[in-house]
Amino acid sequence: MTREEILELFDKRGVKLTPQRLEVAAILLEKPQHLSADQIIDRLRDTGSKVSKATVYNTLNLFGEKGIAREIKVDPVRRIYDSTRGHHYHFYNVDTGELEDIPVGAVELGRQPDLPEGTEPLGVDIIIRIKNRRN
Amino acid sequence: MTREEILELFDKRGVKLTPQRLEVAAILLEKPQHLSADQIIDRLRDTGSKVSKATVYNTLNLFGEKGIAREIKVDPVRRIYDSTRGHHYHFYNVDTGELEDIPVGAVELGRQPDLPEGTEPLGVDIIIRIKNRRN
DNA sequence: GGCGGCGTTAGACTTTGTCTAATCATCATT
DNA sequence: AATGATGATTAGACAAAGTCTAACGCCGCC
Ligand SMILES: [Mn+2]
Ligand SMILES: [Mn+2]
Ligand SMILES: [Zn+2]
Ligand SMILES: [Zn+2]
């Protein structure tokens, strides 16, 4: 994602532009990927950036709320942020910890169950757990 | 689940019986439910039990590995253990934090995507996020 | 009775993320 | 230009969940 596209996305989602938010977005939204807050901080440090830990967490929470990135719940010890915003599912390799995207079209989700009384749907998360085949 | 059934399950899954493990199992496996480690510790304390925090965590990890309970990844701040062992999916109410079981039959999972090279499947987790309808 | 192997335990410790209070930046008003 | 309001950023304290360590208990076996 280019700088221009990021600015456009911020604007469309009502996120005020700041240098720090742009730095975080430039790393996370660079390409389709799944990163933890800590990985993002490491990469910021690698590029010499001084954005604080608090701001990185604030920013990632904001990105999650505003739909600029997606928070994936797959590892109980850390939150993973997904730069791919469109609807999709995931493979989760328990051996490597890697996440891989599954396009919506690749899964056929037929019948959906009735929702509990007085609730409305927010979304469906599908995680297919896999492991390396030991030959 | 009765005490007898628990002993049988321990035996079948190769889990050595100890008083502490039985206490934890008696609480978690009593009925279909979703509990955090902290909730289990609270209930143990309520019944006057002195099982240590370390043993509760050890035991829940063991139960997870041995298939005596299922670990649900839905809330990044705490692990949830599910007493229902059979294959099923979940509603997750983001307003209340409640989990509700979805029987396998209620979801039609048609086409499954091709797995990444050199991997084999472990299982499919489906979480349907819902929220309370504000009228 | 002594030994070996687990399981349990208290409490220290680690990791992830949040909070607080101070500072900074931006913008509008005078 | 100064003032003030508002919101973002920051360092570091803090909180919460879970793991680790080292000591101790228990039990079966020699
Ligand atoms: Mn790091
Ligand atoms: Mn509690
Ligand atoms: Zn993804
Ligand atoms: Zn369940």
PDB file of N, CA and C (backbone and C1' of nucleotides) in Angstrom, chain D residues 3-27:
ATOM      1  P    DT D   3       0.376  35.240  26.831  1.00  0.00           P
ATOM      2  O5'  DT D   3      -1.018  34.561  26.514  1.00  0.00           O
ATOM      3  C5'  DT D   3      -2.167  35.404  26.323  1.00  0.00           C
ATOM      4  C4'  DT D   3      -3.366  34.524  26.087  1.00  0.00           C
ATOM      5  C3'  DT D   3      -3.389  33.260  26.963  1.00  0.00           C
ATOM      6  O3'  DT D   3      -4.579  33.243  27.728  1.00  0.00           O
ATOM      7  C1'  DT D   3      -3.794  32.740  24.676  1.00  0.00           C
ATOM      8  P    DG D   4      -4.733  32.158  28.887  1.00  0.00           P
ATOM      9  O5'  DG D   4      -5.719  31.136  28.165  1.00  0.00           O
ATOM     10  C5'  DG D   4      -6.738  31.642  27.307  1.00  0.00           C
ATOM     11  C4'  DG D   4      -7.356  30.490  26.549  1.00  0.00           C
ATOM     12  C3'  DG D   4      -7.419  29.181  27.342  1.00  0.00           C
ATOM     13  O3'  DG D   4      -8.688  28.609  27.123  1.00  0.00           O
ATOM     14  C1'  DG D   4      -6.326  28.808  25.292  1.00  0.00           C
ATOM     15  P    DA D   5      -9.212  27.494  28.076  1.00  0.00           P
ATOM     16  O5'  DA D   5      -9.694  26.427  26.994  1.00  0.00           O
ATOM     17  C5'  DA D   5     -10.442  26.878  25.862  1.00  0.00           C
ATOM     18  C4'  DA D   5     -10.422  25.806  24.800  1.00  0.00           C
ATOM     19  C3'  DA D   5     -10.579  24.389  25.355  1.00  0.00           C
ATOM     20  O3'  DA D   5     -11.509  23.679  24.556  1.00  0.00           O
ATOM     21  C1'  DA D   5      -8.640  24.533  24.030  1.00  0.00           C
ATOM     22  P    DT D   6     -12.119  22.271  25.087  1.00  0.00           P
ATOM     23  O5'  DT D   6     -11.620  21.233  23.981  1.00  0.00           O
ATOM     24  C5'  DT D   6     -11.482  21.632  22.616  1.00  0.00           C
ATOM     25  C4'  DT D   6     -10.493  20.705  21.955  1.00  0.00           C
ATOM     26  C3'  DT D   6     -10.523  19.274  22.518  1.00  0.00           C
ATOM     27  O3'  DT D   6     -10.878  18.388  21.475  1.00  0.00           O
ATOM     28  C1'  DT D   6      -8.297  20.075  22.272  1.00  0.00           C
ATOM     29  P    DG D   7     -11.253  16.845  21.835  1.00  0.00           P
ATOM     30  O5'  DG D   7      -9.969  16.138  21.190  1.00  0.00           O
ATOM     31  C5'  DG D   7      -9.492  16.585  19.924  1.00  0.00           C
ATOM     32  C4'  DG D   7      -8.080  16.119  19.737  1.00  0.00           C
ATOM     33  C3'  DG D   7      -7.868  14.644  20.118  1.00  0.00           C
ATOM     34  O3'  DG D   7      -7.187  14.032  19.041  1.00  0.00           O
ATOM     35  C1'  DG D   7      -6.257  16.001  21.177  1.00  0.00           C
ATOM     36  P    DA D   8      -6.791  12.495  19.102  1.00  0.00           P
ATOM     37  O5'  DA D   8      -5.194  12.601  19.159  1.00  0.00           O
ATOM     38  C5'  DA D   8      -4.515  13.265  18.107  1.00  0.00           C
ATOM     39  C4'  DA D   8      -3.022  13.143  18.311  1.00  0.00           C
ATOM     40  C3'  DA D   8      -2.519  11.729  18.545  1.00  0.00           C
ATOM     41  O3'  DA D   8      -1.331  11.564  17.790  1.00  0.00           O
ATOM     42  C1'  DA D   8      -1.938  13.093  20.393  1.00  0.00           C
ATOM     43  P    DT D   9      -0.472  10.270  17.903  1.00  0.00           P
ATOM     44  O5'  DT D   9       0.570  10.674  19.035  1.00  0.00           O
ATOM     45  C5'  DT D   9       1.523  11.680  18.749  1.00  0.00           C
ATOM     46  C4'  DT D   9       2.523  11.772  19.899  1.00  0.00           C
ATOM     47  C3'  DT D   9       3.231  10.460  20.240  1.00  0.00           C
ATOM     48  O3'  DT D   9       4.635  10.697  20.161  1.00  0.00           O
ATOM     49  C1'  DT D   9       2.348  11.497  22.188  1.00  0.00           C
ATOM     50  P    DT D  10       5.635   9.486  20.287  1.00  0.00           P
ATOM     51  O5'  DT D  10       6.012   9.538  21.825  1.00  0.00           O
ATOM     52  C5'  DT D  10       6.628  10.703  22.351  1.00  0.00           C
ATOM     53  C4'  DT D  10       6.758  10.601  23.859  1.00  0.00           C
ATOM     54  C3'  DT D  10       7.257   9.238  24.349  1.00  0.00           C
ATOM     55  O3'  DT D  10       8.622   9.378  24.708  1.00  0.00           O
ATOM     56  C1'  DT D  10       5.458  10.078  25.698  1.00  0.00           C
ATOM     57  P    DA D  11       9.546   8.141  24.951  1.00  0.00           P
ATOM     58  O5'  DA D  11       9.591   8.092  26.544  1.00  0.00           O
ATOM     59  C5'  DA D  11      10.010   9.237  27.268  1.00  0.00           C
ATOM     60  C4'  DA D  11       9.849   8.986  28.748  1.00  0.00           C
ATOM     61  C3'  DA D  11      10.449   7.669  29.239  1.00  0.00           C
ATOM     62  O3'  DA D  11      11.160   7.929  30.448  1.00  0.00           O
ATOM     63  C1'  DA D  11       8.105   7.696  29.695  1.00  0.00           C
ATOM     64  P    DG D  12      11.995   6.802  31.154  1.00  0.00           P
ATOM     65  O5'  DG D  12      10.946   6.232  32.211  1.00  0.00           O
ATOM     66  C5'  DG D  12      10.240   7.145  33.025  1.00  0.00           C
ATOM     67  C4'  DG D  12       9.064   6.449  33.667  1.00  0.00           C
ATOM     68  C3'  DG D  12       9.370   5.043  34.227  1.00  0.00           C
ATOM     69  O3'  DG D  12       8.758   4.941  35.496  1.00  0.00           O
ATOM     70  C1'  DG D  12       7.492   4.944  32.892  1.00  0.00           C
ATOM     71  P    DA D  13       9.272   3.892  36.556  1.00  0.00           P
ATOM     72  O5'  DA D  13       7.925   3.683  37.399  1.00  0.00           O
ATOM     73  C5'  DA D  13       7.175   4.835  37.769  1.00  0.00           C
ATOM     74  C4'  DA D  13       5.694   4.479  37.842  1.00  0.00           C
ATOM     75  C3'  DA D  13       5.396   3.228  38.676  1.00  0.00           C
ATOM     76  O3'  DA D  13       4.281   3.501  39.516  1.00  0.00           O
ATOM     77  C1'  DA D  13       4.506   2.968  36.492  1.00  0.00           C
ATOM     78  P    DC D  14       3.821   2.427  40.580  1.00  0.00           P
ATOM     79  O5'  DC D  14       2.799   1.518  39.757  1.00  0.00           O
ATOM     80  C5'  DC D  14       1.635   2.148  39.232  1.00  0.00           C
ATOM     81  C4'  DC D  14       0.893   1.156  38.377  1.00  0.00           C
ATOM     82  C3'  DC D  14       0.583  -0.184  39.047  1.00  0.00           C
ATOM     83  O3'  DC D  14      -0.806  -0.201  39.302  1.00  0.00           O
ATOM     84  C1'  DC D  14       1.237  -0.424  36.750  1.00  0.00           C
ATOM     85  P    DA D  15      -1.445  -1.413  40.124  1.00  0.00           P
ATOM     86  O5'  DA D  15      -2.004  -2.344  38.963  1.00  0.00           O
ATOM     87  C5'  DA D  15      -2.839  -1.781  37.970  1.00  0.00           C
ATOM     88  C4'  DA D  15      -3.300  -2.880  37.039  1.00  0.00           C
ATOM     89  C3'  DA D  15      -3.647  -4.190  37.732  1.00  0.00           C
ATOM     90  O3'  DA D  15      -4.866  -4.637  37.203  1.00  0.00           O
ATOM     91  C1'  DA D  15      -1.976  -4.552  36.075  1.00  0.00           C
ATOM     92  P    DA D  16      -5.555  -5.943  37.862  1.00  0.00           P
ATOM     93  O5'  DA D  16      -5.221  -7.034  36.750  1.00  0.00           O
ATOM     94  C5'  DA D  16      -5.397  -6.695  35.392  1.00  0.00           C
ATOM     95  C4'  DA D  16      -5.086  -7.908  34.561  1.00  0.00           C
ATOM     96  C3'  DA D  16      -5.431  -9.226  35.243  1.00  0.00           C
ATOM     97  O3'  DA D  16      -6.040 -10.060  34.282  1.00  0.00           O
ATOM     98  C1'  DA D  16      -3.121  -9.164  34.681  1.00  0.00           C
ATOM     99  P    DA D  17      -6.518 -11.558  34.731  1.00  0.00           P
ATOM    100  O5'  DA D  17      -5.497 -12.446  33.894  1.00  0.00           O
ATOM    101  C5'  DA D  17      -5.418 -12.230  32.503  1.00  0.00           C
ATOM    102  C4'  DA D  17      -4.315 -13.071  31.929  1.00  0.00           C
ATOM    103  C3'  DA D  17      -4.395 -14.542  32.313  1.00  0.00           C
ATOM    104  O3'  DA D  17      -4.288 -15.309  31.125  1.00  0.00           O
ATOM    105  C1'  DA D  17      -2.258 -13.643  32.888  1.00  0.00           C
ATOM    106  P    DG D  18      -4.524 -16.871  31.173  1.00  0.00           P
ATOM    107  O5'  DG D  18      -3.035 -17.396  31.357  1.00  0.00           O
ATOM    108  C5'  DG D  18      -2.088 -17.052  30.345  1.00  0.00           C
ATOM    109  C4'  DG D  18      -0.694 -17.351  30.840  1.00  0.00           C
ATOM    110  C3'  DG D  18      -0.439 -18.789  31.285  1.00  0.00           C
ATOM    111  O3'  DG D  18       0.488 -19.340  30.376  1.00  0.00           O
ATOM    112  C1'  DG D  18       0.572 -17.208  32.746  1.00  0.00           C
ATOM    113  P    DT D  19       1.163 -20.764  30.527  1.00  0.00           P
ATOM    114  O5'  DT D  19       2.627 -20.453  31.133  1.00  0.00           O
ATOM    115  C5'  DT D  19       3.457 -19.567  30.418  1.00  0.00           C
ATOM    116  C4'  DT D  19       4.802 -19.464  31.115  1.00  0.00           C
ATOM    117  C3'  DT D  19       5.479 -20.800  31.396  1.00  0.00           C
ATOM    118  O3'  DT D  19       6.847 -20.631  31.050  1.00  0.00           O
ATOM    119  C1'  DT D  19       5.310 -19.568  33.400  1.00  0.00           C
ATOM    120  P    DC D  20       7.848 -21.862  30.980  1.00  0.00           P
ATOM    121  O5'  DC D  20       8.790 -21.614  32.245  1.00  0.00           O
ATOM    122  C5'  DC D  20       9.165 -20.283  32.542  1.00  0.00           C
ATOM    123  C4'  DC D  20       9.936 -20.242  33.857  1.00  0.00           C
ATOM    124  C3'  DC D  20      10.698 -21.519  34.191  1.00  0.00           C
ATOM    125  O3'  DC D  20      11.983 -21.117  34.619  1.00  0.00           O
ATOM    126  C1'  DC D  20       9.260 -20.945  35.983  1.00  0.00           C
ATOM    127  P    DT D  21      13.144 -22.206  34.826  1.00  0.00           P
ATOM    128  O5'  DT D  21      13.517 -22.062  36.370  1.00  0.00           O
ATOM    129  C5'  DT D  21      13.259 -20.832  37.028  1.00  0.00           C
ATOM    130  C4'  DT D  21      13.464 -21.003  38.525  1.00  0.00           C
ATOM    131  C3'  DT D  21      14.231 -22.260  38.913  1.00  0.00           C
ATOM    132  O3'  DT D  21      15.006 -21.973  40.053  1.00  0.00           O
ATOM    133  C1'  DT D  21      12.112 -22.312  39.913  1.00  0.00           C
ATOM    134  P    DA D  22      16.339 -22.838  40.367  1.00  0.00           P
ATOM    135  O5'  DA D  22      16.349 -22.857  41.976  1.00  0.00           O
ATOM    136  C5'  DA D  22      15.411 -22.048  42.690  1.00  0.00           C
ATOM    137  C4'  DA D  22      14.809 -22.850  43.815  1.00  0.00           C
ATOM    138  C3'  DA D  22      15.599 -24.108  44.207  1.00  0.00           C
ATOM    139  O3'  DA D  22      15.624 -24.159  45.632  1.00  0.00           O
ATOM    140  C1'  DA D  22      13.379 -24.705  43.723  1.00  0.00           C
ATOM    141  P    DA D  23      16.293 -25.360  46.439  1.00  0.00           P
ATOM    142  O5'  DA D  23      15.076 -25.775  47.388  1.00  0.00           O
ATOM    143  C5'  DA D  23      14.283 -24.742  47.964  1.00  0.00           C
ATOM    144  C4'  DA D  23      13.009 -25.336  48.526  1.00  0.00           C
ATOM    145  C3'  DA D  23      13.230 -26.608  49.349  1.00  0.00           C
ATOM    146  O3'  DA D  23      12.443 -26.517  50.532  1.00  0.00           O
ATOM    147  C1'  DA D  23      11.675 -27.026  47.618  1.00  0.00           C
ATOM    148  P    DC D  24      12.549 -27.675  51.655  1.00  0.00           P
ATOM    149  O5'  DC D  24      11.225 -28.512  51.371  1.00  0.00           O
ATOM    150  C5'  DC D  24       9.995 -27.803  51.265  1.00  0.00           C
ATOM    151  C4'  DC D  24       8.938 -28.766  50.805  1.00  0.00           C
ATOM    152  C3'  DC D  24       8.934 -30.107  51.551  1.00  0.00           C
ATOM    153  O3'  DC D  24       7.667 -30.257  52.163  1.00  0.00           O
ATOM    154  C1'  DC D  24       8.744 -30.407  49.198  1.00  0.00           C
ATOM    155  P    DG D  25       7.380 -31.601  53.044  1.00  0.00           P
ATOM    156  O5'  DG D  25       6.385 -32.418  52.096  1.00  0.00           O
ATOM    157  C5'  DG D  25       5.284 -31.739  51.520  1.00  0.00           C
ATOM    158  C4'  DG D  25       4.478 -32.709  50.670  1.00  0.00           C
ATOM    159  C3'  DG D  25       4.258 -34.075  51.314  1.00  0.00           C
ATOM    160  O3'  DG D  25       2.916 -34.430  51.037  1.00  0.00           O
ATOM    161  C1'  DG D  25       5.353 -34.340  49.216  1.00  0.00           C
ATOM    162  P    DC D  26       2.292 -35.724  51.789  1.00  0.00           P
ATOM    163  O5'  DC D  26       2.285 -36.804  50.615  1.00  0.00           O
ATOM    164  C5'  DC D  26       1.704 -36.449  49.372  1.00  0.00           C
ATOM    165  C4'  DC D  26       1.952 -37.563  48.388  1.00  0.00           C
ATOM    166  C3'  DC D  26       1.799 -38.967  48.969  1.00  0.00           C
ATOM    167  O3'  DC D  26       0.936 -39.689  48.119  1.00  0.00           O
ATOM    168  C1'  DC D  26       3.862 -38.752  47.824  1.00  0.00           C
ATOM    169  P    DC D  27       0.236 -41.072  48.660  1.00  0.00           P
ATOM    170  O5'  DC D  27       0.813 -42.133  47.632  1.00  0.00           O
ATOM    171  C5'  DC D  27       1.117 -41.702  46.298  1.00  0.00           C
ATOM    172  C4'  DC D  27       2.005 -42.723  45.649  1.00  0.00           C
ATOM    173  C3'  DC D  27       1.956 -44.110  46.294  1.00  0.00           C
ATOM    174  O3'  DC D  27       1.967 -45.079  45.278  1.00  0.00           O
ATOM    175  C1'  DC D  27       4.171 -43.356  46.216  1.00  0.00           C
TER     176       DC D  27
END
